[in-house]
mmCIF file of C-alpha atoms and ligand atoms in Angstrom:
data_model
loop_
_atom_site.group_PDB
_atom_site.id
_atom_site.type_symbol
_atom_site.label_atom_id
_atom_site.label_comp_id
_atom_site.label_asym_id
_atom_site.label_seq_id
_atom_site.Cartn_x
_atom_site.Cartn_y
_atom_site.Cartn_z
ATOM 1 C CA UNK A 13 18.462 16.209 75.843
ATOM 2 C CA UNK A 14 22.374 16.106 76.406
ATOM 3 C CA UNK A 15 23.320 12.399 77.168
ATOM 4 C CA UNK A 16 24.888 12.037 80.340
ATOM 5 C CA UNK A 17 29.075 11.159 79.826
ATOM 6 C CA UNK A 18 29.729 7.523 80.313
ATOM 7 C CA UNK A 19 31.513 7.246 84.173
ATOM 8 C CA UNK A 20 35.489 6.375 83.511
ATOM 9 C CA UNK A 21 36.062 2.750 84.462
ATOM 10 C CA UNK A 22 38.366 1.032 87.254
ATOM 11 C CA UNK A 23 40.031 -1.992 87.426
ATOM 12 C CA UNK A 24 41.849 -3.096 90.753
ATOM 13 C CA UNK A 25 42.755 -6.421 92.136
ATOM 14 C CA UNK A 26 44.285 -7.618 95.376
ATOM 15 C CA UNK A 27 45.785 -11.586 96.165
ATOM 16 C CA UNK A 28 44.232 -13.661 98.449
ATOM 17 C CA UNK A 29 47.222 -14.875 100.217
ATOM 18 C CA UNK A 30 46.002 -13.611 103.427
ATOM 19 C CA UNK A 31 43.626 -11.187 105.655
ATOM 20 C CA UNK A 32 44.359 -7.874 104.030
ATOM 21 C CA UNK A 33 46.815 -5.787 105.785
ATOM 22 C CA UNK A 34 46.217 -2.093 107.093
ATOM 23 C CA UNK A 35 48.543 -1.316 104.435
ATOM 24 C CA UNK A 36 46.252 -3.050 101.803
ATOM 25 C CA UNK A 37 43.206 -0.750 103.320
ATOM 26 C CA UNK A 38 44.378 2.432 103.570
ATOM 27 C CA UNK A 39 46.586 2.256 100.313
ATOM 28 C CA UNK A 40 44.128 0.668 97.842
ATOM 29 C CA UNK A 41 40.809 -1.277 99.437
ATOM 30 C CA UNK A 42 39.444 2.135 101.362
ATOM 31 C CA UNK A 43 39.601 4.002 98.480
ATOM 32 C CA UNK A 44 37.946 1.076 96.248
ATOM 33 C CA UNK A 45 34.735 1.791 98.186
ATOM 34 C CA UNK A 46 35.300 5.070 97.910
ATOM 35 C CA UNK A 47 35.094 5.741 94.292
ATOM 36 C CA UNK A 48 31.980 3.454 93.148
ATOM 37 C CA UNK A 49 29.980 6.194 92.546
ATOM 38 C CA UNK A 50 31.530 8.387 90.686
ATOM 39 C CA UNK A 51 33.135 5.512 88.320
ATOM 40 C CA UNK A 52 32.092 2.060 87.127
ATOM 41 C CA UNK A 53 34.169 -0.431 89.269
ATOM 42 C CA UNK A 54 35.756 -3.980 88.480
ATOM 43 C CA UNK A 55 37.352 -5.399 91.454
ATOM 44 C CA UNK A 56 38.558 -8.918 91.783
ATOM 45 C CA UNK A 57 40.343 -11.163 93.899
ATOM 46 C CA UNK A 58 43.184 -12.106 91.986
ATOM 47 C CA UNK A 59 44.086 -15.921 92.777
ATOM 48 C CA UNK A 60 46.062 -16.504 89.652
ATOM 49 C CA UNK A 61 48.410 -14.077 90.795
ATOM 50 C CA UNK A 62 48.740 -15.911 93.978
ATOM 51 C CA UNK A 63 49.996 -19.283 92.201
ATOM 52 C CA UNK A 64 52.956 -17.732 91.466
ATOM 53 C CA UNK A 65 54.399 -18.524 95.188
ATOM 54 C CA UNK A 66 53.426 -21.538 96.372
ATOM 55 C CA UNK A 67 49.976 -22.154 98.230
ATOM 56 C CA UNK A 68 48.057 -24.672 99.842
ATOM 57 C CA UNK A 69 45.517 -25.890 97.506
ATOM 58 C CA UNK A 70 42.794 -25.781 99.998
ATOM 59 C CA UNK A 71 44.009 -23.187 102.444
ATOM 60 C CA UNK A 72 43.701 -20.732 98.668
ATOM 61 C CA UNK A 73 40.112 -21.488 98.416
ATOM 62 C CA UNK A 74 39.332 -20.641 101.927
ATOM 63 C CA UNK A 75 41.291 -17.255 101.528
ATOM 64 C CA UNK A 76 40.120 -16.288 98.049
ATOM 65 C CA UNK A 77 36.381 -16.557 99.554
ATOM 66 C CA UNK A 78 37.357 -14.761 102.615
ATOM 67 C CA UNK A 79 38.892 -11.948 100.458
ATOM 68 C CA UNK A 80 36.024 -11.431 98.708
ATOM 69 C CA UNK A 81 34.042 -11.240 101.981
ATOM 70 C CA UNK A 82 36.328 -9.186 103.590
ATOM 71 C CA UNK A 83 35.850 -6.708 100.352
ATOM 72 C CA UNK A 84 32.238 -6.332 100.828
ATOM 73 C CA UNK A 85 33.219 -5.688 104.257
ATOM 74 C CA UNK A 86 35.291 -2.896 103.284
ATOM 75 C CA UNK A 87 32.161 -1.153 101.987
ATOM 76 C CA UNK A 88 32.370 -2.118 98.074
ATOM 77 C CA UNK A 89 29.087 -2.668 97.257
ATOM 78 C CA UNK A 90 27.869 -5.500 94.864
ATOM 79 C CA UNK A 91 24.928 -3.115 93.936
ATOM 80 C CA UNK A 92 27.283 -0.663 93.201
ATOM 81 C CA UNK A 93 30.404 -2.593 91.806
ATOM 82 C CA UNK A 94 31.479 -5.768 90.065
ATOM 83 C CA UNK A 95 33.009 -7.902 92.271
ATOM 84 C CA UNK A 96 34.826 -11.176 90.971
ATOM 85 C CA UNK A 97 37.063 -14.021 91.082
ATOM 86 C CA UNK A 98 39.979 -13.726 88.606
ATOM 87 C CA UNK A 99 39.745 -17.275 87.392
ATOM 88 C CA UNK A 100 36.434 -17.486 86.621
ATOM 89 C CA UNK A 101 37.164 -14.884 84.484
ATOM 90 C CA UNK A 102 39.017 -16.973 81.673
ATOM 91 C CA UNK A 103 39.862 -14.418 79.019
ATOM 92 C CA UNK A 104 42.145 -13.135 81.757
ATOM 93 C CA UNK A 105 44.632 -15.807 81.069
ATOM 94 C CA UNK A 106 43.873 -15.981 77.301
ATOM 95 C CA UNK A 107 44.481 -11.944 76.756
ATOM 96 C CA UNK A 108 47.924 -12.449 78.670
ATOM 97 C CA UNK A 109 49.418 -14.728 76.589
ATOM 98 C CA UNK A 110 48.686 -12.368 73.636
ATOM 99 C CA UNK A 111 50.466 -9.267 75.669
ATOM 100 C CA UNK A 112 53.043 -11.622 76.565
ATOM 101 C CA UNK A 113 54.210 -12.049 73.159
ATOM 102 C CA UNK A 114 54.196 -8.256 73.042
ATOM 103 C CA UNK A 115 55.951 -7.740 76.248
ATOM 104 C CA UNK A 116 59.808 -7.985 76.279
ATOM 105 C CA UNK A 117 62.077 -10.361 78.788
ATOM 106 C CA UNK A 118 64.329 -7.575 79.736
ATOM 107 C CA UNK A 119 60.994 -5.039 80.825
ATOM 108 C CA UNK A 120 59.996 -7.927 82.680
ATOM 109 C CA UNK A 121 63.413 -8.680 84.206
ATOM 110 C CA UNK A 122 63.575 -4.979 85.507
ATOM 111 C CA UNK A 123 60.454 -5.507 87.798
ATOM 112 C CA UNK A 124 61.546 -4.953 90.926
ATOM 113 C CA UNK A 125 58.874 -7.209 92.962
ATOM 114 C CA UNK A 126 60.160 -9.913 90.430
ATOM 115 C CA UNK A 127 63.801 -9.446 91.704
ATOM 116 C CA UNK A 128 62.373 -9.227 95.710
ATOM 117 C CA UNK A 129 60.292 -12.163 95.435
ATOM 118 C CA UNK A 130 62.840 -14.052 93.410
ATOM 119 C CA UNK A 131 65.239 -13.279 96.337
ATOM 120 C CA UNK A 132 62.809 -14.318 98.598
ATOM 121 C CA UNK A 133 62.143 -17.645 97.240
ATOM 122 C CA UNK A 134 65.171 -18.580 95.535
ATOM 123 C CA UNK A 135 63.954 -21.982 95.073
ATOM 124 C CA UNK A 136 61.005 -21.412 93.141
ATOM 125 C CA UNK A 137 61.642 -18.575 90.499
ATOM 126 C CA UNK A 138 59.001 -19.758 88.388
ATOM 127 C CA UNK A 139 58.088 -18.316 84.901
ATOM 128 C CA UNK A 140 54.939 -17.242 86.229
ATOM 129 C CA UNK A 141 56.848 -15.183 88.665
ATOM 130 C CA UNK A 142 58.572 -13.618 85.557
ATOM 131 C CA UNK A 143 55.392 -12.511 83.687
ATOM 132 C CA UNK A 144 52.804 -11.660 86.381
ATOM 133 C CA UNK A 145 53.062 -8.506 85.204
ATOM 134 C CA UNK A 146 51.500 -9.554 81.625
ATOM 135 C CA UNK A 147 48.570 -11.134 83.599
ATOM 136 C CA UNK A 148 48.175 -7.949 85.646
ATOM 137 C CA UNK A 149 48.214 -5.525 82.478
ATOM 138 C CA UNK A 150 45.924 -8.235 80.840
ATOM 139 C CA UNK A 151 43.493 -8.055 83.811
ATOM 140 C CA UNK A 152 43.097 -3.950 83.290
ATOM 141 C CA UNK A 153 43.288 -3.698 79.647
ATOM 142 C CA UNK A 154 40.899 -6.484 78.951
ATOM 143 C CA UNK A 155 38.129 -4.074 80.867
ATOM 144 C CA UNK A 156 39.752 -1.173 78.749
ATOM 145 C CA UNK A 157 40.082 0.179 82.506
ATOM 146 C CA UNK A 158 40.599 4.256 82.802
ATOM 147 C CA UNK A 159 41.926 3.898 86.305
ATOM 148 C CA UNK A 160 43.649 1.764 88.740
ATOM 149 C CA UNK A 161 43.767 2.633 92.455
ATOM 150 C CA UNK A 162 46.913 0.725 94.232
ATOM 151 C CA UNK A 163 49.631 1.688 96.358
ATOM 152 C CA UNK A 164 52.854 2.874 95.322
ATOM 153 C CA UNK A 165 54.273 -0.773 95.118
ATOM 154 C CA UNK A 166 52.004 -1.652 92.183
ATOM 155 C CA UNK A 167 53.242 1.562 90.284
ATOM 156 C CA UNK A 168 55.636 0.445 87.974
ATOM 157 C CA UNK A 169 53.266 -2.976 87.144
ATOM 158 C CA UNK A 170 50.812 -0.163 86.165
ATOM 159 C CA UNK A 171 53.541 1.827 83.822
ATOM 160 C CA UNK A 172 54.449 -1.498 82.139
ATOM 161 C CA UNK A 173 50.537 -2.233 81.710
ATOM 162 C CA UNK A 174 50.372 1.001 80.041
ATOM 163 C CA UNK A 175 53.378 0.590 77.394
ATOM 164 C CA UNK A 176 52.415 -2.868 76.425
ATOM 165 C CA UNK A 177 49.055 -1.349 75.668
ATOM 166 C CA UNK A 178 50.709 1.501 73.723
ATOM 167 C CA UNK A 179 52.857 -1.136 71.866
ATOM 168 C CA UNK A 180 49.672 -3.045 70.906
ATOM 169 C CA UNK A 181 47.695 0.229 69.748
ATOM 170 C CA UNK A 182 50.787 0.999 67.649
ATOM 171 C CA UNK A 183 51.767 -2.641 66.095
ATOM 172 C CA UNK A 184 47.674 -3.378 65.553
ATOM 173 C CA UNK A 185 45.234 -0.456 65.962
ATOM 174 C CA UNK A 186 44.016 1.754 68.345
ATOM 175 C CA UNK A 187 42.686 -1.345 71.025
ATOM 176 C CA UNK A 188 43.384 -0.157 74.551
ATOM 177 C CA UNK A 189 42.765 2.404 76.834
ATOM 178 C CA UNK A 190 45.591 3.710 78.465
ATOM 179 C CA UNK A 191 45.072 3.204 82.141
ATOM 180 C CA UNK A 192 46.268 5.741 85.073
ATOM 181 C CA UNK A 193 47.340 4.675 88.185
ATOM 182 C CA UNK A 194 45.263 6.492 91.336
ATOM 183 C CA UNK A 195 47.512 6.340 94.347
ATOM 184 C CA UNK A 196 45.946 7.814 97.416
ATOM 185 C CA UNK A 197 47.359 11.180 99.203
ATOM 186 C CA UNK A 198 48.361 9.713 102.563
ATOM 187 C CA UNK A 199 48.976 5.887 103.178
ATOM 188 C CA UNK A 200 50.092 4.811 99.526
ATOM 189 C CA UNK A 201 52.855 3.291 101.080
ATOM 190 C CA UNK A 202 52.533 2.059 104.434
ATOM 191 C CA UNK A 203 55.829 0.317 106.208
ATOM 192 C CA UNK A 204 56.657 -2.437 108.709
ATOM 193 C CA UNK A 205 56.267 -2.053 112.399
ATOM 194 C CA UNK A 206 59.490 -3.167 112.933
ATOM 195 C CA UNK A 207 61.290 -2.374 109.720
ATOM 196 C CA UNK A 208 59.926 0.639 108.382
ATOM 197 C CA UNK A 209 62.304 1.020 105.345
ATOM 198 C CA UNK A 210 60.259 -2.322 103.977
ATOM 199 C CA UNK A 211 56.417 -2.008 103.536
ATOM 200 C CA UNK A 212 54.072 -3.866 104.992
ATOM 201 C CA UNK A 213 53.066 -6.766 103.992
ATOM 202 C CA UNK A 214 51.367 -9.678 104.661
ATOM 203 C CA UNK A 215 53.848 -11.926 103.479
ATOM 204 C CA UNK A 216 56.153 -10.522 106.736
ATOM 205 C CA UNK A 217 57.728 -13.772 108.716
ATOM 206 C CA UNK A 218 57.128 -11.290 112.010
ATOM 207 C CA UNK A 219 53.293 -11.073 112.704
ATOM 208 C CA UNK A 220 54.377 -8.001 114.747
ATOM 209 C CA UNK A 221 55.617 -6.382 110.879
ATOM 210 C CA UNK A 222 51.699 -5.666 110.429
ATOM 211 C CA UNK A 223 47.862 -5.295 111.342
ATOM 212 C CA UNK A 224 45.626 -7.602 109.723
ATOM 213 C CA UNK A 225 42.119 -6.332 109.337
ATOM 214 C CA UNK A 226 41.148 -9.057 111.056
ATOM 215 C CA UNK A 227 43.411 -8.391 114.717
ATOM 216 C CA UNK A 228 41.621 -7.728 117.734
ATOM 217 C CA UNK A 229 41.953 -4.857 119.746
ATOM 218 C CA UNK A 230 44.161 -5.999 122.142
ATOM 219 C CA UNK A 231 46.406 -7.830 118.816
ATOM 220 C CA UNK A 232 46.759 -3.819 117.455
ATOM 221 C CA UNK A 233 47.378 -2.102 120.410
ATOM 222 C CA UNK A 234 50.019 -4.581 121.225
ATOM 223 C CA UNK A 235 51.445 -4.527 118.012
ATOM 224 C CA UNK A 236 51.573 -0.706 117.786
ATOM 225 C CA UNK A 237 53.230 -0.520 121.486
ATOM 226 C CA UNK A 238 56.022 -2.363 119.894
ATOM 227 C CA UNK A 239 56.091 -0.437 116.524
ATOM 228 C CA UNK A 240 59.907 0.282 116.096
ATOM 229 C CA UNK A 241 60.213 4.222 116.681
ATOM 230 C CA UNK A 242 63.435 5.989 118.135
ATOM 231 C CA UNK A 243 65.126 7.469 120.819
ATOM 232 C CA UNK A 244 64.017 11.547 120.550
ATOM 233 C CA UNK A 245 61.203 11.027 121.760
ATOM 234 C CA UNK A 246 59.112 13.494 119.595
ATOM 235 C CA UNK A 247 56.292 12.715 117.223
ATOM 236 C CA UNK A 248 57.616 14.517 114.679
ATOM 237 C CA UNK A 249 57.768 13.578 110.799
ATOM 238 C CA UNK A 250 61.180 13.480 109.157
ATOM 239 C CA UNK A 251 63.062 11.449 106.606
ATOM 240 C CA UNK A 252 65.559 10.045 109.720
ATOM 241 C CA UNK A 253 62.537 9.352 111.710
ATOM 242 C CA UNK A 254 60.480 6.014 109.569
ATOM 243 C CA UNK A 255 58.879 4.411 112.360
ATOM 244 C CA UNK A 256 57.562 7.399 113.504
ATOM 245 C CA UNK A 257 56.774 8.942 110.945
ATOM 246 C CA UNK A 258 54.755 5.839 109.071
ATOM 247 C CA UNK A 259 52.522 5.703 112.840
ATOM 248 C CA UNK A 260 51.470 9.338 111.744
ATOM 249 C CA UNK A 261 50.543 8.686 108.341
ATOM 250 C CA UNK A 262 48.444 5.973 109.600
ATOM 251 C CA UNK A 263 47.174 7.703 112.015
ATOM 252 C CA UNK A 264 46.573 10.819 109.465
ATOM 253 C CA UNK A 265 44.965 8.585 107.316
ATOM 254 C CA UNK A 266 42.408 7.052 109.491
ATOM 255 C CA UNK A 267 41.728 10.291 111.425
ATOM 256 C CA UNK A 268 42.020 12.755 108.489
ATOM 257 C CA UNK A 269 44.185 15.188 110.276
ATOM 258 C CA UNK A 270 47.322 16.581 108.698
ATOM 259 C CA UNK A 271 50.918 15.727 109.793
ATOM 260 C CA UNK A 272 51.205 19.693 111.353
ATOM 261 C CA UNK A 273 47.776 18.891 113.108
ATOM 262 C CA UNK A 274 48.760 15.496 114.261
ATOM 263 C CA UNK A 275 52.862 17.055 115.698
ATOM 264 C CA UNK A 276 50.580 19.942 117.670
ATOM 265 C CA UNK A 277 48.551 17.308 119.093
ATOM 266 C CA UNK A 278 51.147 15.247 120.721
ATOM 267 C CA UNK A 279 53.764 18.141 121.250
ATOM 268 C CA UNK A 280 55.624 17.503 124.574
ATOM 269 C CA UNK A 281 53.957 13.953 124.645
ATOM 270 C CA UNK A 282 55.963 10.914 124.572
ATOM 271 C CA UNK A 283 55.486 8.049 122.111
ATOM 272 C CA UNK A 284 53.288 5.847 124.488
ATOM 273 C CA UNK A 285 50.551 8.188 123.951
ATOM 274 C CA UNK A 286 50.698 8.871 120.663
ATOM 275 C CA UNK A 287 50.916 4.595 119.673
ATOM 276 C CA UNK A 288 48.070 4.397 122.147
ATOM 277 C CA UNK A 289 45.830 6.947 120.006
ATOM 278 C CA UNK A 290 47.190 5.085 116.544
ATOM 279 C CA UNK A 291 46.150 2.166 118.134
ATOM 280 C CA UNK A 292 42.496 3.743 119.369
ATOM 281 C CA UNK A 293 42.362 5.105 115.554
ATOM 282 C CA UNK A 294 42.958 1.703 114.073
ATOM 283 C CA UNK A 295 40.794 -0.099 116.570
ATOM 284 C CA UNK A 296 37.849 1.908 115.391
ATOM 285 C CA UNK A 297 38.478 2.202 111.576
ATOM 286 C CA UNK A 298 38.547 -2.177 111.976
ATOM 287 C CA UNK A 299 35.619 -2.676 114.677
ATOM 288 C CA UNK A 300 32.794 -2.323 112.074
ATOM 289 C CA UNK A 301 34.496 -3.821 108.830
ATOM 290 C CA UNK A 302 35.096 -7.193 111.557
ATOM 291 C CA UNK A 303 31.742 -7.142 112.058
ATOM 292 C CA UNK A 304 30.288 -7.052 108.496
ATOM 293 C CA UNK A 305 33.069 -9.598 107.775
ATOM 294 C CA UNK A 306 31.428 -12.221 110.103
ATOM 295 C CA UNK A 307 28.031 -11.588 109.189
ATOM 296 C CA UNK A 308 29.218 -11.739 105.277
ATOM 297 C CA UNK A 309 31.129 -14.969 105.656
ATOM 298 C CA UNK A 310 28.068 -16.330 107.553
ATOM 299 C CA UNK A 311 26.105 -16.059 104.393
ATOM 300 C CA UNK A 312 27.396 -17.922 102.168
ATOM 301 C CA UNK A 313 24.638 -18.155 99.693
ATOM 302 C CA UNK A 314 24.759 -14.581 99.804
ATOM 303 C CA UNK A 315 28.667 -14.224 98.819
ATOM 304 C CA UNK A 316 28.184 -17.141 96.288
ATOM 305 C CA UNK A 317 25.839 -15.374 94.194
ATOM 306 C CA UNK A 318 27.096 -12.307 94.320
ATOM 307 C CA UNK A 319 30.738 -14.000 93.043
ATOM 308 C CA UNK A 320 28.207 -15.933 90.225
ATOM 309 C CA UNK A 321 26.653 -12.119 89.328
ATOM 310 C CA UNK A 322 30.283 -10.573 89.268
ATOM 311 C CA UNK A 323 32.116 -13.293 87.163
ATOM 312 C CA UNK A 324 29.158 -13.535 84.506
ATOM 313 C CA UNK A 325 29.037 -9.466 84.445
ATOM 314 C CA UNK A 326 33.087 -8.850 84.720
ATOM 315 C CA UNK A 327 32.813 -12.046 81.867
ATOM 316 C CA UNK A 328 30.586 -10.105 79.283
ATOM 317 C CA UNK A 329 33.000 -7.200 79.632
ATOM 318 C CA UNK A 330 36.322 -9.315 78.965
ATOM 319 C CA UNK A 331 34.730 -11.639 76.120
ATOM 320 C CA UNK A 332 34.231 -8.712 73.982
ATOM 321 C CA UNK A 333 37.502 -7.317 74.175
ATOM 322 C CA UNK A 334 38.923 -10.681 73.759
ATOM 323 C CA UNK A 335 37.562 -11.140 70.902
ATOM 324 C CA UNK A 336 38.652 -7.678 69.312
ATOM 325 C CA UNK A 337 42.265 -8.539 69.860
ATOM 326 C CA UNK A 338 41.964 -11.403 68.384
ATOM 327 C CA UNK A 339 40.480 -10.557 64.994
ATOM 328 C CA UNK A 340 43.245 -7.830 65.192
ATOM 329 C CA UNK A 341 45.963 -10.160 65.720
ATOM 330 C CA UNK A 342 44.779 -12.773 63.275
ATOM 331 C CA UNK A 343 43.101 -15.513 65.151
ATOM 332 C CA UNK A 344 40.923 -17.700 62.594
ATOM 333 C CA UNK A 345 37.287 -16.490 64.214
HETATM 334 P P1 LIG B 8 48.543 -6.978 96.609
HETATM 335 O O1 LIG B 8 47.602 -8.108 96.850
HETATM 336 O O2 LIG B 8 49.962 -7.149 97.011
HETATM 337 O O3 LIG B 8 47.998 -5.678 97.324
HETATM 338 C C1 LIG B 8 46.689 -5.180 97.105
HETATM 339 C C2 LIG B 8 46.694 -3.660 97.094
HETATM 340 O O4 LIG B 8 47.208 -3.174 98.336
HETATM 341 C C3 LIG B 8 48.270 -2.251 98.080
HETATM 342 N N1 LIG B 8 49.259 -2.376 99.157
HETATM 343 C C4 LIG B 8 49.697 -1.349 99.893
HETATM 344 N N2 LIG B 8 49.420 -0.041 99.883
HETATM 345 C C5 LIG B 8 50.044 0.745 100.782
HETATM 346 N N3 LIG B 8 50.940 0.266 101.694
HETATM 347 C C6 LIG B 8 51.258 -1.036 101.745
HETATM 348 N N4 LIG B 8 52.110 -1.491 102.654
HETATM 349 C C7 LIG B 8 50.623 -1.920 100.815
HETATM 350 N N5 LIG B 8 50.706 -3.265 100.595
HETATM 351 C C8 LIG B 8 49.862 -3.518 99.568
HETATM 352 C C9 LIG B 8 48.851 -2.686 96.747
HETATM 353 O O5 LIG B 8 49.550 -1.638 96.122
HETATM 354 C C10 LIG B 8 47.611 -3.096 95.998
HETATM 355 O O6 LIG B 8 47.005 -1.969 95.421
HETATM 356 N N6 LIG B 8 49.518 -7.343 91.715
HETATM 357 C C11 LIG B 8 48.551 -6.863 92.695
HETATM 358 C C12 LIG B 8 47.164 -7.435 92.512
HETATM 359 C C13 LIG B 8 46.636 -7.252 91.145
HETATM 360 C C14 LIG B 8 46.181 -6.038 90.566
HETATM 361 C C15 LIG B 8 45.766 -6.381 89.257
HETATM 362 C C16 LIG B 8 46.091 -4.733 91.021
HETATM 363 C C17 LIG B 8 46.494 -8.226 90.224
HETATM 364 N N7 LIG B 8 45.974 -7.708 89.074
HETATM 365 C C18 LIG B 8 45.264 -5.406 88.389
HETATM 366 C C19 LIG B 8 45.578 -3.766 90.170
HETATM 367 C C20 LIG B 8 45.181 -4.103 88.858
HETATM 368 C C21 LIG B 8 49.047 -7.240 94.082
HETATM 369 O O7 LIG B 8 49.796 -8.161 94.244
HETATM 370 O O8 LIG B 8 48.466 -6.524 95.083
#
């Protein structure tokens, strides 16, 4: 009998610095849930990655177990997935280091959320700033991952994952697969409320910037009413028109209705309307995920074991590759 093909692997990660965004849903976390089961899925709460701006020692191990709850309330499915801490994943770390010595400074220097968050924190451009990127591509290729859902913003992260992998299959042997990044259709790059040239994120000083998966209903509707728009008064999508035209993606993307569909809809209807439906479409894409985020959180035998599972399953996977690289690179075994 024909053996059935092996299902392509993903790798994706998101920091526990905070509740996850709208932005962080519809651009990578929806989509996580999405494709466990047509591929084998890794996905991890990356707290290393979070050390690199400074955190509040106990405040990060509140929010890295709330991330991972609010995961499993996103729909990803410990039966289905592996779901794990980075750090309890050590070859992680111990892979990086060996990319980092075949990663060059000025690739890292041209990273782009290296010069923003340098700018942003002038007084703490720390090293491990400089080569998250080496943990990142060590955290896909040490699961020899095939794909990597993120948003836009994680893009080129991904494309310098890939050529370190390349240069590492060249200056060794073939080692690595070379992952693809999966952005989604609609919502890979959602933008600030009231900026909408930046994205959002949760690291915005102005709460009103973004919805947090965990915001009320009043919170979203409030925060959409003041979503920064313009003065034509039509919901229309155009380059001149951001605010706008980010409310429709997110409202496409949580209503799966095109951008034609959605400008038909609310033709000769102001913009108090149309935030009030964005806000009636957000309100019910977050009212179940809030509620399988308490119950989750409740439980926390249940989230502790499924972390142990993850790490020791996510752990087997890692170790092996590890250990290939170093044999190849000439580590005394
Ligand atoms: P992080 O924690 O900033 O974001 C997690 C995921 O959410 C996506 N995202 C967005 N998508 C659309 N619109 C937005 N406004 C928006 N904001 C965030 C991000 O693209 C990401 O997919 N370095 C990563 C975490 C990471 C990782 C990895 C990802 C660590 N190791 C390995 C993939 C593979 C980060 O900081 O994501």
């Amino acid at each position: 009998m024909e053996q059935q093909a092996a299902k392509k692997r993903i790798l994706s990660g998101i920091q526990p610095t905070g509740t996850f965004t709208l932005g962080n849903y519809i651009g990578a976390v929806r989509n996580w849930s999405r494709m466990q089961d047509e591929y084998e899925c890794l996905y991890m709460v990356a707290n290393l990655h979070a050390l690199t701006v400074r955190q509040d020692p106990a405040a990060l191990r509140r929010q890295t177990r709330e991330s991972a709850a609010l995961l499993l309330a996103c729909g990803i499915d410990p039966a289905k997935s592996i779901v794990f801490i980075q750090s309890q994943v050590p070859a992680h770390c111990e892979l990086s280091w060996v990319l980092s010595c075949c990663t060059q400074f000025g690739e890292l220097s041209r990273m782009t959320q290296f010069k923003d968050k340098s700018a942003k924190h002038p007084e703490n451009i720390n090293a491990g700033l400089f080569t998250y990127p080496c943990l990142m591509a060590a955290d896909i290729l040490v699961y020899n991952a095939d794909l990597v859902p993120v948003g836009a913003d994680q893009n080129q992260h991904l494309e310098l994952a890939r050529n370190v992998a390349q240069r590492f299959n060249n200056n060794y042997s073939p080692t690595f697969t070379l992952p693809e990044g999966y952005n989604p259709k609609t919502g890979a790059r959602v933008r600030s409320l009231q900026e909408p040239a930046k994205k959002m994120s949760k690291s915005d000083t102005n709460a009103n910037a973004y919805i947090l998966l965990t915001d009320d209903a009043d919170t979203v509707l409030r925060k959409l009413k003041r979503a920064v728009t313009d003065s034509e008064g039509a919901v229309r999508a155009a380059e001149d028109k951001p605010g706008v035209t980010n409310l429709m993606g997110i409202y496409s993307a949580l209503t799966g209705k095109g951008l034609s569909a959605i400008e038909a809809e609310f033709a000769g209807q102001g913009y108090g309307v149309f935030k009030e439906a964005v806000a009636g479409a957000v309100i019910d894409a977050l009212r179940p995920i809030q509620a399988e985020y308490a119950r989750v959180l409740a439980d926390k035998e249940y989230l502790d074991q499924v972390l142990a599972a993850g790490a020791a399953a996510a752990g087997r996977i890692a170790g092996r590759t590890l250990a290939k690289v170093y044999r190849k690179v000439g580590m005394l075994q």
